[in-house]
Amino acid sequence: MARRPRWRFGINRWWVLLFIVLGVVAAAAWPPIRPHVQLPAEVISAAPLITLPVIGPIYLTNTLVALLLADVILLGLALAVRRSTARGQMVLGGISAALEALLEALFNLTESTAGKRAKRIFPWVATIVLLVLVVNWMELIPGVDSIGLLHPAEGAAEGHPVQLLGVLGSLPVATIVQGALQESGATLGLLQADHGFTVVPFVRVASTDLNFPLALALISVVMTQVYGVQALGAGYFGKFFNARTLFNKPMFGAIDFGVGLLELVSEFSKVLSFSFRLFGNIFAGSVLLFVMGSLVPVFVPSMFMMLEFFVGMIQAVVFGMLTLIFMSQATAGHAEGAH
Amino acid sequence: MEGDIVAAATVLGKMIGAGLAMVGVIGGGVGIGVVAGGAVQAMARNPDASGTIQTNMILGIAFAEATAIYALVIALMILFVF
């Protein structure tokens, strides 16, 4: 028994060496290109999915694809847990056990912060943590952000010549390569682009589109208000328009009223800080991975992948934990806090 | 010729602006250092309270980091949007 893990490690060592050698060969054959970085999500459907009356047409973007994929992964995890509990296992194994440990840690955290309201707050916290975790870790999957459609570039600085790699069925498979463009631009079969081509990936991490963090932040902050009103009734708004001490102690009452208005402002700035925190961290992380991958294509990116693994996990936990703390603060109220 | 100068000046302005925007990250770095240092000291004095301290530490780091992230977002916007 003691010998087997050592043998496996020996094999894994050769795998790692093989991949490093393959990486060196591939980087020599196709020198890496620093990809074109774009802040808004790229549209990958020609026609709009639906057209809403006020907002206008909504296209299928690559971050939307990533979010749908994350949903599918979460549903798969849920079904895996359901299958193993339906089998009547008392001790779960494999992926279900990992999920059980994660959710148990989250529930203990919720219970220690929110007390008796933990059961109502927990679903929001767990949903946010699981979704953000899966979405953030998608940037570690090879092919995300790098496999996609070739589009003609708009500016001269962004385009690259292309090289045909092969034909899959009837679809040509090509890659952009380093090098100067010819006078007439780049050509691929019948396609001709004046400024060369860029890659529009099929899947781009959903957190790098501000819409996803903003939607989660709005859900989190709005539900915090709903829970606050449910727990404290109309008295919840006394936190924002604090006129209790305004008449018997005018001087300090005015200060209390001002502080209440600041609380109101801070509710709105929560949306801003929630969404920018997640977006900024993950977008900067993916740009870091692009730049590192183009500067030192072999082995070094894996170190930064490790960093992004931790950043993605910490951001998911921070998003969930801040939701938890804001919700438990909103439901606790003044009366309980004073005693 | 003039177009080239304008394009070069635009790139120059973008790069300098993004670099200056990232100066704001100093505050976030100092803040996170203070928070983590205080938390480690507190945990060394009272190891039993590690769990609570750690929770509050991550919360404080998240708030301190938020301001640095604002600067980062502004720098990213200068580089990739305008």
Short mmCIF file of C-alpha atoms in Angstrom, two decimals, chain A residues 153-284:
data_model
loop_
_atom_site.label_atom_id
_atom_site.label_comp_id
_atom_site.label_asym_id
_atom_site.label_seq_id
_atom_site.Cartn_x
_atom_site.Cartn_y
_atom_site.Cartn_z
CA ALA A 153 -9.89 43.21 -36.77
CA GLU A 154 -11.08 46.80 -36.69
CA GLY A 155 -7.83 48.64 -36.02
CA ALA A 156 -4.43 48.06 -37.58
CA ALA A 157 -2.79 47.47 -34.20
CA GLU A 158 -5.05 44.56 -33.25
CA GLY A 159 -4.99 42.30 -36.29
CA HIS A 160 -2.69 39.37 -37.02
CA PRO A 161 -2.08 37.16 -40.03
CA VAL A 162 -3.65 33.70 -39.93
CA GLN A 163 -2.36 30.24 -40.67
CA LEU A 164 -4.58 27.33 -41.66
CA LEU A 165 -4.01 24.33 -39.39
CA GLY A 166 -6.38 21.83 -40.94
CA VAL A 167 -9.96 21.14 -41.89
CA LEU A 168 -12.40 19.61 -39.41
CA GLY A 169 -15.36 18.26 -41.38
CA SER A 170 -16.06 21.24 -43.61
CA LEU A 171 -14.86 23.86 -41.13
CA PRO A 172 -11.39 25.33 -41.53
CA VAL A 173 -9.36 25.39 -38.31
CA ALA A 174 -6.89 28.26 -38.19
CA THR A 175 -4.75 30.16 -35.73
CA ILE A 176 -3.49 33.71 -35.64
CA VAL A 177 0.28 33.91 -35.91
CA GLN A 178 2.90 36.47 -35.13
CA GLY A 179 4.40 38.55 -37.89
CA ALA A 180 3.90 41.62 -40.01
CA LEU A 181 0.81 41.96 -42.17
CA GLN A 182 1.14 42.17 -45.91
CA GLU A 183 0.07 45.31 -47.74
CA SER A 184 -3.28 43.81 -48.69
CA GLY A 185 -4.00 42.51 -45.17
CA ALA A 186 -4.54 38.89 -44.26
CA THR A 187 -6.44 36.26 -46.18
CA LEU A 188 -8.01 33.01 -45.07
CA GLY A 189 -9.54 31.04 -47.93
CA LEU A 190 -12.10 33.36 -49.47
CA LEU A 191 -12.10 35.71 -46.46
CA GLN A 192 -9.96 38.78 -46.70
CA ALA A 193 -9.36 41.29 -43.90
CA ASP A 194 -7.57 44.60 -44.36
CA HIS A 195 -6.24 44.74 -40.83
CA GLY A 196 -5.80 41.04 -40.13
CA PHE A 197 -7.84 38.84 -37.82
CA THR A 198 -8.52 38.61 -34.09
CA VAL A 199 -9.94 35.76 -32.05
CA VAL A 200 -13.37 36.21 -30.49
CA PRO A 201 -13.51 33.43 -27.90
CA PHE A 202 -16.62 31.28 -27.52
CA VAL A 203 -16.35 31.36 -23.74
CA ARG A 204 -15.08 34.24 -21.64
CA VAL A 205 -15.27 34.21 -17.84
CA ALA A 206 -18.61 35.74 -16.82
CA SER A 207 -17.07 37.84 -14.03
CA THR A 208 -15.09 39.84 -16.62
CA ASP A 209 -18.37 41.30 -17.84
CA LEU A 210 -19.61 43.95 -15.40
CA ASN A 211 -23.22 42.81 -15.92
CA PHE A 212 -22.77 39.58 -13.96
CA PRO A 213 -21.27 41.08 -10.75
CA LEU A 214 -23.73 43.97 -10.97
CA ALA A 215 -26.70 41.60 -11.19
CA LEU A 216 -25.45 39.58 -8.20
CA ALA A 217 -24.79 42.77 -6.21
CA LEU A 218 -28.28 44.09 -6.94
CA ILE A 219 -29.83 40.77 -5.89
CA SER A 220 -27.77 40.73 -2.70
CA VAL A 221 -28.50 44.35 -1.67
CA VAL A 222 -32.20 44.26 -2.59
CA MET A 223 -32.74 41.00 -0.68
CA THR A 224 -30.93 42.54 2.29
CA GLN A 225 -33.56 45.30 2.35
CA VAL A 226 -36.39 42.77 1.95
CA TYR A 227 -35.13 40.69 4.87
CA GLY A 228 -34.64 43.81 6.97
CA VAL A 229 -38.25 44.88 6.41
CA GLN A 230 -39.51 41.35 7.09
CA ALA A 231 -37.62 41.15 10.36
CA LEU A 232 -38.19 44.67 11.73
CA GLY A 233 -41.27 45.92 9.86
CA ALA A 234 -41.46 49.60 8.99
CA GLY A 235 -39.01 50.29 11.81
CA TYR A 236 -36.27 49.11 9.47
CA PHE A 237 -36.38 52.48 7.68
CA GLY A 238 -35.77 54.23 11.01
CA LYS A 239 -32.13 53.34 10.40
CA PHE A 240 -32.06 55.65 7.39
CA PHE A 241 -34.40 58.46 8.51
CA ASN A 242 -33.47 58.65 12.14
CA ALA A 243 -35.72 61.27 13.77
CA ARG A 244 -36.04 59.59 17.17
CA THR A 245 -33.72 61.96 19.04
CA LEU A 246 -34.25 64.97 16.79
CA PHE A 247 -36.77 66.71 19.10
CA ASN A 248 -35.63 66.05 22.65
CA LYS A 249 -31.91 66.49 21.89
CA PRO A 250 -31.73 68.80 18.85
CA MET A 251 -27.94 68.99 18.63
CA PHE A 252 -27.18 65.26 18.70
CA GLY A 253 -30.45 64.49 16.99
CA ALA A 254 -29.29 66.40 13.93
CA ILE A 255 -26.05 64.42 13.91
CA ASP A 256 -28.01 61.16 14.22
CA PHE A 257 -30.19 62.21 11.31
CA GLY A 258 -27.12 62.95 9.19
CA VAL A 259 -25.61 59.59 10.08
CA GLY A 260 -28.87 57.93 9.02
CA LEU A 261 -28.65 59.62 5.63
CA LEU A 262 -25.07 58.39 5.30
CA GLU A 263 -26.36 54.86 5.94
CA LEU A 264 -28.71 55.36 3.01
CA VAL A 265 -25.80 56.39 0.78
CA SER A 266 -23.78 53.40 1.94
CA GLU A 267 -26.57 51.04 0.82
CA PHE A 268 -26.12 52.35 -2.73
CA SER A 269 -22.34 52.28 -2.55
CA LYS A 270 -22.57 48.61 -1.52
CA VAL A 271 -23.81 47.79 -5.02
CA LEU A 272 -20.86 49.66 -6.49
CA SER A 273 -18.24 48.07 -4.28
CA PHE A 274 -19.69 44.53 -4.59
CA SER A 275 -19.73 44.65 -8.37
CA PHE A 276 -16.40 46.42 -8.90
CA ARG A 277 -14.60 44.19 -6.43
CA LEU A 278 -15.49 40.97 -8.24
CA PHE A 279 -15.18 42.47 -11.71
CA GLY A 280 -11.86 44.22 -11.05
CA ASN A 281 -10.22 41.21 -9.45
CA ILE A 282 -11.20 38.67 -12.08
CA PHE A 283 -10.71 40.95 -15.09
CA ALA A 284 -7.27 41.99 -13.85
#
